[in-house]
Amino acid sequence: MKYNVSFILFILGIVLVSGQDLDIYKHQKNSNFNLPAIPKDMTYEEFKILSTDLRMQDMMIATILPGHIHFKIGEKKAGYYILGTRSLGYLGLVYLSLTDESLTKIILLDNSGLGQSISTGDLIVTYGSLVLIVGSYLYDWIHGKYRLDDKQNRIRYKYARKKVQLGLNIIKADKYQYPGIGIAYNF
């Protein structure tokens, strides 16, 4: 069991330390060289949110650092709630590992190696801790992705409404056409 955990931590360390990022999709642009036209009243925080992408590397970092996704998108309060929830789950597992019973035997419901049967309280603490750990990770990833998309759409909508197009329009009246200047708003 020790060797399995060590191997997993070793592989995870190699993935996180390496300079490459894992993607399951192809990037079509290089955002480091393409300079977008930025509206004059856009703040740096809004620009940063629009430039943020959640990638596979963030998903792996979120397994180790609770609340990573929410901290990255600027929602610190939710990030701290996730950090507290996952820490509570870890504390439950640490508490059980300090007792005489083997944690893996409790998780697998194996009574053969234990002197007595597994208590209901230990089962509740074990599975409750696992639910807190896995649930906080999934909430961090799924809700964080949803909130990032929502923030990006709100910023795009805000600045798309302000976009004004000036141009020369042909105005048709009855049989005659004559040039005119018009202002059009894009929604």
Short mmCIF file of the C-alpha atoms (twelve columns), coordinates in Angstrom:
data_MODEL
# 
_entry.id   MODEL 
# 
loop_
_atom_site.group_PDB 
_atom_site.id 
_atom_site.type_symbol 
_atom_site.label_atom_id 
_atom_site.label_alt_id 
_atom_site.label_comp_id 
_atom_site.label_asym_id 
_atom_site.label_seq_id 
_atom_site.Cartn_x 
_atom_site.Cartn_y 
_atom_site.Cartn_z 
_atom_site.pdbx_PDB_model_num 
ATOM 1   C CA . MET A 1   0.000   0.000   0.000   1 
ATOM 2   C CA . LYS A 2   2.879   2.353   0.840   1 
ATOM 3   C CA . TYR A 3   4.451   1.780   -2.552  1 
ATOM 4   C CA . ASN A 4   1.192   2.487   -4.410  1 
ATOM 5   C CA . VAL A 5   0.736   5.847   -2.674  1 
ATOM 6   C CA . SER A 6   4.396   6.741   -3.234  1 
ATOM 7   C CA . PHE A 7   4.133   5.840   -6.913  1 
ATOM 8   C CA . ILE A 8   0.981   7.914   -7.378  1 
ATOM 9   C CA . LEU A 9   2.574   10.908  -5.634  1 
ATOM 10  C CA . PHE A 10  5.721   10.492  -7.758  1 
ATOM 11  C CA . ILE A 11  3.764   10.458  -11.034 1 
ATOM 12  C CA . LEU A 12  1.608   13.382  -9.899  1 
ATOM 13  C CA . GLY A 13  4.754   15.327  -8.965  1 
ATOM 14  C CA . ILE A 14  6.274   14.718  -12.401 1 
ATOM 15  C CA . VAL A 15  3.100   15.886  -14.137 1 
ATOM 16  C CA . LEU A 16  2.808   19.033  -12.012 1 
ATOM 17  C CA . VAL A 17  6.485   19.992  -12.204 1 
ATOM 18  C CA . SER A 18  6.866   19.423  -15.927 1 
ATOM 19  C CA . GLY A 19  6.475   22.425  -18.189 1 
ATOM 20  C CA . GLN A 20  3.956   20.751  -20.435 1 
ATOM 21  C CA . ASP A 21  0.244   21.067  -19.980 1 
ATOM 22  C CA . LEU A 22  -2.108  18.231  -20.767 1 
ATOM 23  C CA . ASP A 23  -4.947  19.096  -23.106 1 
ATOM 24  C CA . ILE A 24  -7.803  17.091  -24.465 1 
ATOM 25  C CA . TYR A 25  -8.604  19.819  -26.988 1 
ATOM 26  C CA . LYS A 26  -6.556  21.802  -29.466 1 
ATOM 27  C CA . HIS A 27  -5.852  25.491  -28.985 1 
ATOM 28  C CA . GLN A 28  -6.504  27.433  -32.194 1 
ATOM 29  C CA . LYS A 29  -4.726  30.638  -31.217 1 
ATOM 30  C CA . ASN A 30  -1.627  31.845  -29.458 1 
ATOM 31  C CA . SER A 31  -2.843  34.314  -26.864 1 
ATOM 32  C CA . ASN A 32  0.682   35.481  -26.077 1 
ATOM 33  C CA . PHE A 33  1.142   37.167  -29.455 1 
ATOM 34  C CA . ASN A 34  -2.380  38.144  -30.518 1 
ATOM 35  C CA . LEU A 35  -3.186  41.462  -28.893 1 
ATOM 36  C CA . PRO A 36  -6.950  41.976  -28.717 1 
ATOM 37  C CA . ALA A 37  -8.687  45.313  -29.126 1 
ATOM 38  C CA . ILE A 38  -9.529  46.220  -25.536 1 
ATOM 39  C CA . PRO A 39  -12.348 48.678  -24.788 1 
ATOM 40  C CA . LYS A 40  -11.179 51.807  -22.947 1 
ATOM 41  C CA . ASP A 41  -13.346 51.270  -19.882 1 
ATOM 42  C CA . MET A 42  -12.460 47.558  -19.391 1 
ATOM 43  C CA . THR A 43  -10.666 46.906  -16.109 1 
ATOM 44  C CA . TYR A 44  -7.648  44.665  -15.688 1 
ATOM 45  C CA . GLU A 45  -9.690  42.196  -13.605 1 
ATOM 46  C CA . GLU A 46  -12.263 41.854  -16.406 1 
ATOM 47  C CA . PHE A 47  -9.494  41.338  -18.967 1 
ATOM 48  C CA . LYS A 48  -7.897  38.726  -16.706 1 
ATOM 49  C CA . ILE A 49  -11.201 36.843  -16.368 1 
ATOM 50  C CA . LEU A 50  -11.683 36.863  -20.151 1 
ATOM 51  C CA . SER A 51  -8.155  35.495  -20.619 1 
ATOM 52  C CA . THR A 52  -8.560  32.693  -18.066 1 
ATOM 53  C CA . ASP A 53  -8.875  29.129  -19.312 1 
ATOM 54  C CA . LEU A 54  -9.384  26.073  -17.135 1 
ATOM 55  C CA . ARG A 55  -7.220  23.245  -18.347 1 
ATOM 56  C CA . MET A 56  -6.363  19.680  -17.385 1 
ATOM 57  C CA . GLN A 57  -3.405  20.939  -15.360 1 
ATOM 58  C CA . ASP A 58  -5.790  22.992  -13.204 1 
ATOM 59  C CA . MET A 59  -7.896  19.885  -12.698 1 
ATOM 60  C CA . MET A 60  -4.882  17.985  -11.384 1 
ATOM 61  C CA . ILE A 61  -3.736  20.870  -9.173  1 
ATOM 62  C CA . ALA A 62  -7.254  21.040  -7.693  1 
ATOM 63  C CA . THR A 63  -6.855  17.450  -6.474  1 
ATOM 64  C CA . ILE A 64  -3.992  18.590  -4.240  1 
ATOM 65  C CA . LEU A 65  -4.906  22.222  -3.508  1 
ATOM 66  C CA . PRO A 66  -8.521  22.521  -2.347  1 
ATOM 67  C CA . GLY A 67  -10.351 25.487  -3.890  1 
ATOM 68  C CA . HIS A 68  -7.716  26.107  -6.588  1 
ATOM 69  C CA . ILE A 69  -10.280 26.714  -9.340  1 
ATOM 70  C CA . HIS A 70  -12.298 29.220  -7.316  1 
ATOM 71  C CA . PHE A 71  -9.152  31.051  -6.229  1 
ATOM 72  C CA . LYS A 72  -8.038  31.224  -9.877  1 
ATOM 73  C CA . ILE A 73  -11.302 32.787  -11.051 1 
ATOM 74  C CA . GLY A 74  -11.336 35.316  -8.218  1 
ATOM 75  C CA . GLU A 75  -13.955 33.820  -5.893  1 
ATOM 76  C CA . LYS A 76  -11.951 33.630  -2.689  1 
ATOM 77  C CA . LYS A 77  -14.883 33.161  -0.322  1 
ATOM 78  C CA . ALA A 78  -16.033 29.990  -2.120  1 
ATOM 79  C CA . GLY A 79  -12.405 28.849  -2.325  1 
ATOM 80  C CA . TYR A 80  -12.005 29.108  1.446   1 
ATOM 81  C CA . TYR A 81  -15.271 27.200  1.996   1 
ATOM 82  C CA . ILE A 82  -13.973 24.414  -0.248  1 
ATOM 83  C CA . LEU A 83  -10.635 24.460  1.577   1 
ATOM 84  C CA . GLY A 84  -12.409 24.096  4.926   1 
ATOM 85  C CA . THR A 85  -14.708 21.340  3.699   1 
ATOM 86  C CA . ARG A 86  -11.914 19.240  2.245   1 
ATOM 87  C CA . SER A 87  -9.759  19.829  5.330   1 
ATOM 88  C CA . LEU A 88  -12.614 18.512  7.465   1 
ATOM 89  C CA . GLY A 89  -12.702 15.388  5.311   1 
ATOM 90  C CA . TYR A 90  -8.940  14.926  5.672   1 
ATOM 91  C CA . LEU A 91  -9.199  15.382  9.440   1 
ATOM 92  C CA . GLY A 92  -11.799 12.608  9.580   1 
ATOM 93  C CA . LEU A 93  -9.455  10.228  7.760   1 
ATOM 94  C CA . VAL A 94  -6.516  11.225  9.973   1 
ATOM 95  C CA . TYR A 95  -8.642  10.581  13.060  1 
ATOM 96  C CA . LEU A 96  -9.485  7.091   11.817  1 
ATOM 97  C CA . SER A 97  -5.890  6.323   10.890  1 
ATOM 98  C CA . LEU A 98  -4.838  7.128   14.467  1 
ATOM 99  C CA . THR A 99  -7.189  4.495   15.843  1 
ATOM 100 C CA . ASP A 100 -6.255  0.806   15.995  1 
ATOM 101 C CA . GLU A 101 -8.373  -0.198  13.014  1 
ATOM 102 C CA . SER A 102 -7.045  -0.246  9.478   1 
ATOM 103 C CA . LEU A 103 -8.581  2.440   7.277   1 
ATOM 104 C CA . THR A 104 -8.492  0.316   4.130   1 
ATOM 105 C CA . LYS A 105 -10.342 -2.507  5.885   1 
ATOM 106 C CA . ILE A 106 -13.032 -0.059  6.996   1 
ATOM 107 C CA . ILE A 107 -13.405 1.330   3.465   1 
ATOM 108 C CA . LEU A 108 -13.591 -2.165  1.955   1 
ATOM 109 C CA . LEU A 109 -15.853 -3.416  4.803   1 
ATOM 110 C CA . ASP A 110 -13.410 -6.264  5.562   1 
ATOM 111 C CA . ASN A 111 -14.035 -7.716  9.045   1 
ATOM 112 C CA . SER A 112 -11.658 -10.671 8.711   1 
ATOM 113 C CA . GLY A 113 -8.461  -9.054  10.038  1 
ATOM 114 C CA . LEU A 114 -10.102 -6.991  12.750  1 
ATOM 115 C CA . GLY A 115 -10.558 -8.294  16.277  1 
ATOM 116 C CA . GLN A 116 -14.053 -6.857  16.521  1 
ATOM 117 C CA . SER A 117 -16.644 -5.761  14.030  1 
ATOM 118 C CA . ILE A 118 -16.477 -2.302  12.464  1 
ATOM 119 C CA . SER A 119 -18.430 0.249   14.461  1 
ATOM 120 C CA . THR A 120 -21.152 2.317   12.872  1 
ATOM 121 C CA . GLY A 121 -19.469 5.538   13.974  1 
ATOM 122 C CA . ASP A 122 -16.252 4.599   12.174  1 
ATOM 123 C CA . LEU A 123 -18.213 3.812   9.015   1 
ATOM 124 C CA . ILE A 124 -20.015 7.160   9.176   1 
ATOM 125 C CA . VAL A 125 -16.772 9.061   9.719   1 
ATOM 126 C CA . THR A 126 -14.970 7.161   6.941   1 
ATOM 127 C CA . TYR A 127 -17.604 7.485   4.265   1 
ATOM 128 C CA . GLY A 128 -18.553 10.997  5.373   1 
ATOM 129 C CA . SER A 129 -14.925 12.060  5.007   1 
ATOM 130 C CA . LEU A 130 -14.675 10.471  1.568   1 
ATOM 131 C CA . VAL A 131 -17.883 12.197  0.464   1 
ATOM 132 C CA . LEU A 132 -16.549 15.555  1.705   1 
ATOM 133 C CA . ILE A 133 -13.233 15.102  -0.126  1 
ATOM 134 C CA . VAL A 134 -14.677 13.924  -3.434  1 
ATOM 135 C CA . GLY A 135 -17.685 16.247  -3.275  1 
ATOM 136 C CA . SER A 136 -15.583 19.335  -2.577  1 
ATOM 137 C CA . TYR A 137 -13.289 18.463  -5.498  1 
ATOM 138 C CA . LEU A 138 -16.193 17.983  -7.895  1 
ATOM 139 C CA . TYR A 139 -17.872 21.172  -6.659  1 
ATOM 140 C CA . ASP A 140 -14.623 23.090  -7.108  1 
ATOM 141 C CA . TRP A 141 -14.206 21.887  -10.676 1 
ATOM 142 C CA . ILE A 142 -17.802 21.889  -11.951 1 
ATOM 143 C CA . HIS A 143 -19.049 25.018  -10.165 1 
ATOM 144 C CA . GLY A 144 -15.771 26.842  -10.889 1 
ATOM 145 C CA . LYS A 145 -16.087 26.117  -14.612 1 
ATOM 146 C CA . TYR A 146 -19.722 27.248  -14.576 1 
ATOM 147 C CA . ARG A 147 -18.882 30.488  -12.715 1 
ATOM 148 C CA . LEU A 148 -15.973 31.265  -15.058 1 
ATOM 149 C CA . ASP A 149 -18.163 30.789  -18.137 1 
ATOM 150 C CA . ASP A 150 -20.889 32.934  -16.578 1 
ATOM 151 C CA . LYS A 151 -18.443 35.730  -15.699 1 
ATOM 152 C CA . GLN A 152 -16.925 35.672  -19.187 1 
ATOM 153 C CA . ASN A 153 -20.356 35.806  -20.834 1 
ATOM 154 C CA . ARG A 154 -21.444 38.727  -18.639 1 
ATOM 155 C CA . ILE A 155 -18.307 40.694  -19.539 1 
ATOM 156 C CA . ARG A 156 -18.727 39.959  -23.257 1 
ATOM 157 C CA . TYR A 157 -22.371 40.987  -23.101 1 
ATOM 158 C CA . LYS A 158 -21.513 44.191  -21.235 1 
ATOM 159 C CA . TYR A 159 -19.003 45.356  -23.822 1 
ATOM 160 C CA . ALA A 160 -20.894 44.052  -26.857 1 
ATOM 161 C CA . ARG A 161 -23.877 46.241  -25.905 1 
ATOM 162 C CA . LYS A 162 -21.650 49.302  -25.748 1 
ATOM 163 C CA . LYS A 163 -20.220 48.684  -29.186 1 
ATOM 164 C CA . VAL A 164 -21.417 51.375  -31.592 1 
ATOM 165 C CA . GLN A 165 -21.015 51.170  -35.320 1 
ATOM 166 C CA . LEU A 166 -20.856 54.309  -37.383 1 
ATOM 167 C CA . GLY A 167 -21.176 53.991  -41.114 1 
ATOM 168 C CA . LEU A 168 -22.611 55.194  -44.362 1 
ATOM 169 C CA . ASN A 169 -26.030 53.689  -45.003 1 
ATOM 170 C CA . ILE A 170 -28.143 53.747  -48.117 1 
ATOM 171 C CA . ILE A 171 -31.627 54.919  -47.214 1 
ATOM 172 C CA . LYS A 172 -34.414 53.702  -49.469 1 
ATOM 173 C CA . ALA A 173 -37.477 55.875  -49.747 1 
ATOM 174 C CA . ASP A 174 -40.080 54.920  -52.326 1 
ATOM 175 C CA . LYS A 175 -38.305 54.742  -55.703 1 
ATOM 176 C CA . TYR A 176 -35.258 56.822  -54.785 1 
ATOM 177 C CA . GLN A 177 -32.115 55.931  -52.900 1 
ATOM 178 C CA . TYR A 178 -29.908 58.537  -51.269 1 
ATOM 179 C CA . PRO A 179 -26.889 58.259  -48.955 1 
ATOM 180 C CA . GLY A 180 -27.203 59.004  -45.261 1 
ATOM 181 C CA . ILE A 181 -25.183 58.668  -42.098 1 
ATOM 182 C CA . GLY A 182 -26.568 56.354  -39.443 1 
ATOM 183 C CA . ILE A 183 -25.703 54.940  -36.070 1 
ATOM 184 C CA . ALA A 184 -26.393 51.303  -35.341 1 
ATOM 185 C CA . TYR A 185 -26.226 49.532  -31.980 1 
ATOM 186 C CA . ASN A 186 -25.292 45.857  -31.869 1 
ATOM 187 C CA . PHE A 187 -26.987 43.651  -29.300 1 
# 
